[in-house]
GROMACS .gro file of C-alpha atoms in nm:
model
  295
    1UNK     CA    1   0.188  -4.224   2.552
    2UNK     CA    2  -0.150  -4.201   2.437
    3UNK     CA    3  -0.320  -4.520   2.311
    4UNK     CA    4  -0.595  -4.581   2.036
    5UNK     CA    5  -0.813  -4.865   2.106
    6UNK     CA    6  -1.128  -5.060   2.114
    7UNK     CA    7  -1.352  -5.003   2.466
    8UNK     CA    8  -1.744  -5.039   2.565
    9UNK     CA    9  -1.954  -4.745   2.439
   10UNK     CA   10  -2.028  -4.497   2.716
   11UNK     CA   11  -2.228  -4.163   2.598
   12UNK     CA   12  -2.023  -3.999   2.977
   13UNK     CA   13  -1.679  -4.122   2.850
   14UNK     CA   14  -1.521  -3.823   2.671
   15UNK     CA   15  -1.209  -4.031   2.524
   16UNK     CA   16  -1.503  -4.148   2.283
   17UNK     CA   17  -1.631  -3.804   2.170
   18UNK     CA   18  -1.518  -3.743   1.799
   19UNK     CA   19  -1.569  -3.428   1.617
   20UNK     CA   20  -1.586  -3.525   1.243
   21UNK     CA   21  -1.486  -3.210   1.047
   22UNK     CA   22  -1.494  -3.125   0.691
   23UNK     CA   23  -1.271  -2.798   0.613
   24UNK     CA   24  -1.521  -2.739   0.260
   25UNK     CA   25  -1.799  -2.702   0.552
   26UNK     CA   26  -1.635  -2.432   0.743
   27UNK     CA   27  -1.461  -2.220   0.405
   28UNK     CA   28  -1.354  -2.270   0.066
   29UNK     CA   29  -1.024  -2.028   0.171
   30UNK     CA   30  -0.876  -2.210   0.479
   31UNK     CA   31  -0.703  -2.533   0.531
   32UNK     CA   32  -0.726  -2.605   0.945
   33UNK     CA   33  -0.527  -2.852   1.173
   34UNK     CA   34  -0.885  -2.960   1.322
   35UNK     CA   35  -1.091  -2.682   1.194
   36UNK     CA   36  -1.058  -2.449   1.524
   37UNK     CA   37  -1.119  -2.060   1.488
   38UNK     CA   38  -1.103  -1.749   1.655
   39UNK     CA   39  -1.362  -1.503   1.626
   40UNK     CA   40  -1.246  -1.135   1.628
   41UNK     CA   41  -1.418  -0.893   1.605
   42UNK     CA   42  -1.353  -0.602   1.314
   43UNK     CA   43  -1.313  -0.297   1.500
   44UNK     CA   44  -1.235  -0.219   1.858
   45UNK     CA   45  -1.069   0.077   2.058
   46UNK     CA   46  -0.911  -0.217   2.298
   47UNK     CA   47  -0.633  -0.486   2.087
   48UNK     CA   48  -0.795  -0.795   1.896
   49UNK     CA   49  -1.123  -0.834   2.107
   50UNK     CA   50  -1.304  -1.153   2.012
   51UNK     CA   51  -1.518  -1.436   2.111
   52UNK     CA   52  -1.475  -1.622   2.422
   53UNK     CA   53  -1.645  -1.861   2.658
   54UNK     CA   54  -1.673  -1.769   3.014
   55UNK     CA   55  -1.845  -2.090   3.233
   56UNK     CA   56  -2.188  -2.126   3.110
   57UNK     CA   57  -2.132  -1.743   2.931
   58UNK     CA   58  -1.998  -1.583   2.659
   59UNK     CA   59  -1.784  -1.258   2.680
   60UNK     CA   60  -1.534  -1.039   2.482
   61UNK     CA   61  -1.173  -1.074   2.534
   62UNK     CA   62  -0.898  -0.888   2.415
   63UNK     CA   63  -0.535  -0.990   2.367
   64UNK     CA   64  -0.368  -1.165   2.052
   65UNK     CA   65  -0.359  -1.552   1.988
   66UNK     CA   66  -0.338  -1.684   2.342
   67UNK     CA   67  -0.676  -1.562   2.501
   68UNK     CA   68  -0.784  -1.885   2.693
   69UNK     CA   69  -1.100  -1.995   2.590
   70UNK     CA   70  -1.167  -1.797   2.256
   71UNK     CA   71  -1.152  -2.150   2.014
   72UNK     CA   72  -1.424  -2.274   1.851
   73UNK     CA   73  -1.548  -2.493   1.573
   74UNK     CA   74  -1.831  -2.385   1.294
   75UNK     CA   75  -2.037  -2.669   1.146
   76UNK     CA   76  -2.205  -2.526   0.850
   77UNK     CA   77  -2.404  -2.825   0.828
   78UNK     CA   78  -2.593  -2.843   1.206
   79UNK     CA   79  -2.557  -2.441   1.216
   80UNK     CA   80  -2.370  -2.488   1.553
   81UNK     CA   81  -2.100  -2.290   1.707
   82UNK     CA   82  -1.934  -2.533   1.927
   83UNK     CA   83  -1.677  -2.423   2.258
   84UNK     CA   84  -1.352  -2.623   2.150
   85UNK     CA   85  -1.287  -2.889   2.461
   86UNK     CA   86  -1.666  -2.860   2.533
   87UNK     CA   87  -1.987  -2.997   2.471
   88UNK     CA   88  -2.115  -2.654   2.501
   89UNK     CA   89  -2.271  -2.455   2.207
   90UNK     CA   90  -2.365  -2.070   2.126
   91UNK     CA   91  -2.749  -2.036   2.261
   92UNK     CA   92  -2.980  -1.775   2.200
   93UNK     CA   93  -3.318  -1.811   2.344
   94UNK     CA   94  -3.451  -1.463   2.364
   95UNK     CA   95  -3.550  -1.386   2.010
   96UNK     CA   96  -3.539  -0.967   2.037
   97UNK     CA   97  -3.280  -0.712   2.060
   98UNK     CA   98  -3.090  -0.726   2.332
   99UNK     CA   99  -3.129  -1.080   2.365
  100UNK     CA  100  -2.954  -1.296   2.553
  101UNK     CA  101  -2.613  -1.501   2.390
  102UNK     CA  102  -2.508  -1.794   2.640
  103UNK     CA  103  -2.379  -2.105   2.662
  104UNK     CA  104  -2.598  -2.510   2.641
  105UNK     CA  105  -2.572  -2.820   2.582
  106UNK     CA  106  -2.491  -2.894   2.197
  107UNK     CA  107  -2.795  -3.062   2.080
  108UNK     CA  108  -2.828  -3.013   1.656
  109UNK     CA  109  -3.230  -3.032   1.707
  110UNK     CA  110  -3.245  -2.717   1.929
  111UNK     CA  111  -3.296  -2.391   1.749
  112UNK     CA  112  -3.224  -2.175   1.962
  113UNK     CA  113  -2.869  -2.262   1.852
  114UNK     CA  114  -2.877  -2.238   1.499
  115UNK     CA  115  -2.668  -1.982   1.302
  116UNK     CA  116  -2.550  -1.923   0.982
  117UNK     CA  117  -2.165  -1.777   0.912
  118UNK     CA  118  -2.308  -1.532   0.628
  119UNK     CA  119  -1.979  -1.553   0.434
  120UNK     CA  120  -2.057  -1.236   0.186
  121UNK     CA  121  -2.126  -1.021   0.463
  122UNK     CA  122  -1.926  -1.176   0.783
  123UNK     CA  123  -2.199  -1.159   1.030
  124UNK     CA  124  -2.305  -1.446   1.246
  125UNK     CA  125  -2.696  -1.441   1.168
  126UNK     CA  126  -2.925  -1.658   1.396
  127UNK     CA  127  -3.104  -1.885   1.167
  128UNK     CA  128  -3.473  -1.925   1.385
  129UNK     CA  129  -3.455  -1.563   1.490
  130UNK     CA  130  -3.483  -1.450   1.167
  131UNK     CA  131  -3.350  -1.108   1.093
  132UNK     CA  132  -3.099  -1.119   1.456
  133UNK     CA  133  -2.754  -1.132   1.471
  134UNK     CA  134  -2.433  -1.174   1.705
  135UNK     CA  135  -2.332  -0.823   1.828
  136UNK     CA  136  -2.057  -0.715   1.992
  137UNK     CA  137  -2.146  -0.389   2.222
  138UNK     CA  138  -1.812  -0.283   2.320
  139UNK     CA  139  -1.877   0.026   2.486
  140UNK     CA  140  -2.119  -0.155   2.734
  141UNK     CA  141  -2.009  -0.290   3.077
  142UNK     CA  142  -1.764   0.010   3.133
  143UNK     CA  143  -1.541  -0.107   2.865
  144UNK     CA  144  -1.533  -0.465   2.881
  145UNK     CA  145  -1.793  -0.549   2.695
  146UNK     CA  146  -2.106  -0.745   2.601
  147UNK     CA  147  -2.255  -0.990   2.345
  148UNK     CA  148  -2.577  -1.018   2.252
  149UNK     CA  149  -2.830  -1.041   2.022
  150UNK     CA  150  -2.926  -0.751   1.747
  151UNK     CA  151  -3.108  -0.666   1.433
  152UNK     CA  152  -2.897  -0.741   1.192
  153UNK     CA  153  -2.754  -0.424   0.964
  154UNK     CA  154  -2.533  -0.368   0.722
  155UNK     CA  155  -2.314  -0.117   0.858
  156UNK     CA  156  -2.311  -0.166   1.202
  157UNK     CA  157  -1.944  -0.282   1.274
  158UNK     CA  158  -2.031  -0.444   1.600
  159UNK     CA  159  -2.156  -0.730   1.411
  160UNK     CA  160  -1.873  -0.796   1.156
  161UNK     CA  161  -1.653  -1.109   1.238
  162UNK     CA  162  -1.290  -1.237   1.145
  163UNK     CA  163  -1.282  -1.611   1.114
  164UNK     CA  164  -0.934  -1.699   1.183
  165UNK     CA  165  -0.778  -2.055   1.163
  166UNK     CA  166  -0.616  -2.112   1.512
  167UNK     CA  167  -0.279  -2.145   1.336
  168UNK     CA  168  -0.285  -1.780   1.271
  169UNK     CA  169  -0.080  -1.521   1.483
  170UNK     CA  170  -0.257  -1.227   1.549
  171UNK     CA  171   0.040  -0.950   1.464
  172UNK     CA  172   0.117  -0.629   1.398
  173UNK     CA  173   0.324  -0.547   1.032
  174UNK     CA  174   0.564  -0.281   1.048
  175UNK     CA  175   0.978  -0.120   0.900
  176UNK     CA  176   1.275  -0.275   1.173
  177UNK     CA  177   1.417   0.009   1.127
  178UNK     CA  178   1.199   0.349   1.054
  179UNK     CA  179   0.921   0.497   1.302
  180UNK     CA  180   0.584   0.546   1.195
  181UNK     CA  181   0.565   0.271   0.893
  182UNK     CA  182   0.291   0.030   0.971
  183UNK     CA  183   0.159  -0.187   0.721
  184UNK     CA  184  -0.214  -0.052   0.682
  185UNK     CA  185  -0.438  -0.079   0.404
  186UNK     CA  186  -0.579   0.263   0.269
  187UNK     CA  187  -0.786   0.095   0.038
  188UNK     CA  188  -0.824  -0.227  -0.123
  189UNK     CA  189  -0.567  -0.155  -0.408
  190UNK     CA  190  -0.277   0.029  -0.214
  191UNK     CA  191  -0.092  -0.031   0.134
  192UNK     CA  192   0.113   0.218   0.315
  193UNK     CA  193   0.367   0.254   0.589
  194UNK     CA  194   0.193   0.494   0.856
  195UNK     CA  195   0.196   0.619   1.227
  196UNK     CA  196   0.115   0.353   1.477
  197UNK     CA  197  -0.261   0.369   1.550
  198UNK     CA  198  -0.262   0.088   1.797
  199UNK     CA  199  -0.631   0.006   1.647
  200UNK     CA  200  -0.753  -0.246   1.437
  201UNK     CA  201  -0.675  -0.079   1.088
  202UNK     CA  202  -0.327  -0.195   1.130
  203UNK     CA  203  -0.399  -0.520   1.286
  204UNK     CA  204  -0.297  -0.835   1.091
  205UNK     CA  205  -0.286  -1.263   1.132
  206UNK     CA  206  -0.010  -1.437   1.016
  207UNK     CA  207  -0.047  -1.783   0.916
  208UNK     CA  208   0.277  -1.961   0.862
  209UNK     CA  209   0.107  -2.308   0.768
  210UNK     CA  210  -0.111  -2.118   0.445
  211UNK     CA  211   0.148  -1.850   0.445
  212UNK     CA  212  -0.118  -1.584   0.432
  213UNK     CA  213  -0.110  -1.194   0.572
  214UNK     CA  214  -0.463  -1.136   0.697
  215UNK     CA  215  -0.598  -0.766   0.721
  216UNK     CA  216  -0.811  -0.756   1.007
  217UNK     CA  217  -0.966  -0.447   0.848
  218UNK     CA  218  -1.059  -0.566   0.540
  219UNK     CA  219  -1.103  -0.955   0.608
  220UNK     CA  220  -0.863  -0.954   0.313
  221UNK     CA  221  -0.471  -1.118   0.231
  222UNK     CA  222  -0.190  -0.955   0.132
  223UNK     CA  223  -0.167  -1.008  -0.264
  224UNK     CA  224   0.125  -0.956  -0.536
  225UNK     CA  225   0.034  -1.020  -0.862
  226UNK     CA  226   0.331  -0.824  -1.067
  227UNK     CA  227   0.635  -1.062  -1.003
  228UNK     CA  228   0.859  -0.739  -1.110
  229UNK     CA  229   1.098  -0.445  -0.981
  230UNK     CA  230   0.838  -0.211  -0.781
  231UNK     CA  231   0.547  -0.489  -0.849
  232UNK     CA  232   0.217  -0.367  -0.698
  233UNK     CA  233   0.101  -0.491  -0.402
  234UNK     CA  234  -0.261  -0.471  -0.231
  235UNK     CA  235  -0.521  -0.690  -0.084
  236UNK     CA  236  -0.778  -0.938  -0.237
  237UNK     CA  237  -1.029  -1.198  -0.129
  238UNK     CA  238  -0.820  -1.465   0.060
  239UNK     CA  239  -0.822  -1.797  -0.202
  240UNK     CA  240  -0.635  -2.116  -0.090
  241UNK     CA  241  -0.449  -2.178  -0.379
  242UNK     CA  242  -0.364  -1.789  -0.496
  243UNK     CA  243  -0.006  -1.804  -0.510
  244UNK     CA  244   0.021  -1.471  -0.545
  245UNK     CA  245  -0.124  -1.448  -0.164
  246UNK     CA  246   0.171  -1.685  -0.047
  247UNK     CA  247   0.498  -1.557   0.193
  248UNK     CA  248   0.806  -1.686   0.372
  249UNK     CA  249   0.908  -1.426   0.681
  250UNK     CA  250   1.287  -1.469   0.741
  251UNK     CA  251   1.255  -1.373   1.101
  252UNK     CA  252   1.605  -1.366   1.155
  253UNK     CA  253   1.655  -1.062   0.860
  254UNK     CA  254   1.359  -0.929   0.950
  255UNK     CA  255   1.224  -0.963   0.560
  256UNK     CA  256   0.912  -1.094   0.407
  257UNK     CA  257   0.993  -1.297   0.092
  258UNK     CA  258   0.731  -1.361  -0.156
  259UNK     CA  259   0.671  -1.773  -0.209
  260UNK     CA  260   0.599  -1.752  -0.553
  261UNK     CA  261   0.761  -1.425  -0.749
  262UNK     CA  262   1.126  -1.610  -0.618
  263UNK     CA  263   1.340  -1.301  -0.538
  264UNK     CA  264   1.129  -1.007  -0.436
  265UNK     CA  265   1.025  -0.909  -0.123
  266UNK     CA  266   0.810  -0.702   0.080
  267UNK     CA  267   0.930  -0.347   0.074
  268UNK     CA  268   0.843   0.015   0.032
  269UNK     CA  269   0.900   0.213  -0.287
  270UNK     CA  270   1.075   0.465  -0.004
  271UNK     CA  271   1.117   0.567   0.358
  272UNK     CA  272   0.894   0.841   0.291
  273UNK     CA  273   0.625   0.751   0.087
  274UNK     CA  274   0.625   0.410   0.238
  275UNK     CA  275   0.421   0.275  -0.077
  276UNK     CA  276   0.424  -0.097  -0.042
  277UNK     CA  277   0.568  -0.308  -0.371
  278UNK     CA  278   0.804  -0.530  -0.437
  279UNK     CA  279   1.186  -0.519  -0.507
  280UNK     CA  280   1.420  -0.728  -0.585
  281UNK     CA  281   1.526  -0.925  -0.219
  282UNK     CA  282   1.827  -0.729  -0.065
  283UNK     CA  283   1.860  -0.792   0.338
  284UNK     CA  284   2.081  -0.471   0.311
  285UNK     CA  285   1.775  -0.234   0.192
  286UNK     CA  286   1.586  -0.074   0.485
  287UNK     CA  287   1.296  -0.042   0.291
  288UNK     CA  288   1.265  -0.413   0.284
  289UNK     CA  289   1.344  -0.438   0.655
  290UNK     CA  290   0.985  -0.519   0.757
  291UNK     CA  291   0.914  -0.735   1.118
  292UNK     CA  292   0.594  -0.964   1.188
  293UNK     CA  293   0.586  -0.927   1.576
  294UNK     CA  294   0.312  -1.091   1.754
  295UNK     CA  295   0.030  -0.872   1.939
   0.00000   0.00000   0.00000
């Protein structure tokens, strides 16, 4: 059983190392067990390639939720990105592109290890090296990979970042029962049922704790606002308390139910347009037939 108690300070003893988070310094959007992420990266040929630490490195892995080493903690506050189970944080002391991304010991004074989590953009921006940010080069290394330090741009997709709580699964969205009818947003206002891509436009989290569907493309959740027959659904800018961004999965029907509008569900207008709406809940309706499997 573990034990909480009183015992002489020792700065070696890591049963006395705290890490005091507050979730309104990490995002207004996300409620966290102990404010642990995952970052993924937007795009990649390879499955949900992200963020990991690798000794005194960092590297990209790829894989779903259960990539060892890929959890982290953002304090908006010190700028640091710390390695979860660590007292290692993101370094970069080469201030030019290219530059080297590693692993140090945390230490809030040194700035080679300051970065800000640019929210409107989702780039990791390096807060001394002004005009620098995380980039993810995932053509280098023969495939597998490299991180590293580059100007900052706009639409350079190597630099974009999901932030995803650790209680989120990374999934895939798709019809039990028809072929070809993965969830994938087309645009921000519509979501379709279409052939399996196996890349990151059909890529999703699931987050039974906030009950939100994450797109991985757009950064985005899953959003009903029309609590009617054929109710339109799309995605929108993942708030906390948008109830219209809240849903149940019934695993064992293999239906999504919508938290707030009781009585509809996931479903699509039809098995050929594969328009995504709502309808009325009906476990025997193959439209509404629509799995959460983990990646």
């Amino acid at each position: 059983n573990n034990k909480l108690q009183l015992y002489g300070c020792s700065p070696s003893n890591p049963n006395q190392q705290w890490g005091v988070m507050d979730p309104a310094d990490i995002s207004d959007s996300w409620s966290y067990s102990d404010g642990s992420v995952r970052f993924y990266t937007m795009e990649s040929s390879k499955a949900f390639a992200q963020l990991v630490r690798n000794g005194d490195d960092i590297a990209v892995g790829y894989g779903g939720s259960n990539v060892a080493n890929s959890e982290w903690f953002y304090d908006s506050n010190t700028h640091l990105v710390k390695a979860k189970g660590t007292d290692k944080c993101l370094d970069a002391y080469q201030a030019w592109a290219g530059g080297i991304v590693h692993m140090w010991s945390c230490n809030a004074n040194e700035v080679n290890q300051r970065w800000n989590l640019d929210a409107a953009t989702n780039q990791l921006k390096h807060v001394t090296h002004s005009g620098l940010c995380l980039d993810a080069d995932l053509s280098a290394n023969n495939g597998a990979g490299k991180l590293q330090l580059w100007g900052c741009h706009m639409n350079n997709n190597n630099q974009v970042w999901r932030v995803i709580p650790m209680s989120a699964m990374a999934a895939t969205v798709h019809s039990s029962n028809v072929n070809n009818a993965y969830l994938q947003p087309t645009t921000q206002d519509t979501v379709v049922g279409a052939a399996s891509t196996g890349k990151w436009d059909q890529h999703w989290f699931w987050d039974a704790n906030s009950n939100h569907l994450i797109s991985k493309l757009n950064g985005q959740c899953l959003d009903a606002y029309e609590a009617q027959q054929g109710g339109r659904v799309h995605t929108y800018a993942c708030i906390a308390s948008e109830g219209n961004q809240k849903w149940n999965y019934d695993a064992t029907n293999q239906i999504i139910k919508h938290a707030k509008h009781s009585g509809f569900c996931l479903a699509f207008d039809n098995l050929n347009n594969k328009l995504l709406q709502l309808k009325s809940c009906n476990v025997g309706d193959n439209t509404q037939r629509i799995k959460i499997a983990a990646a």
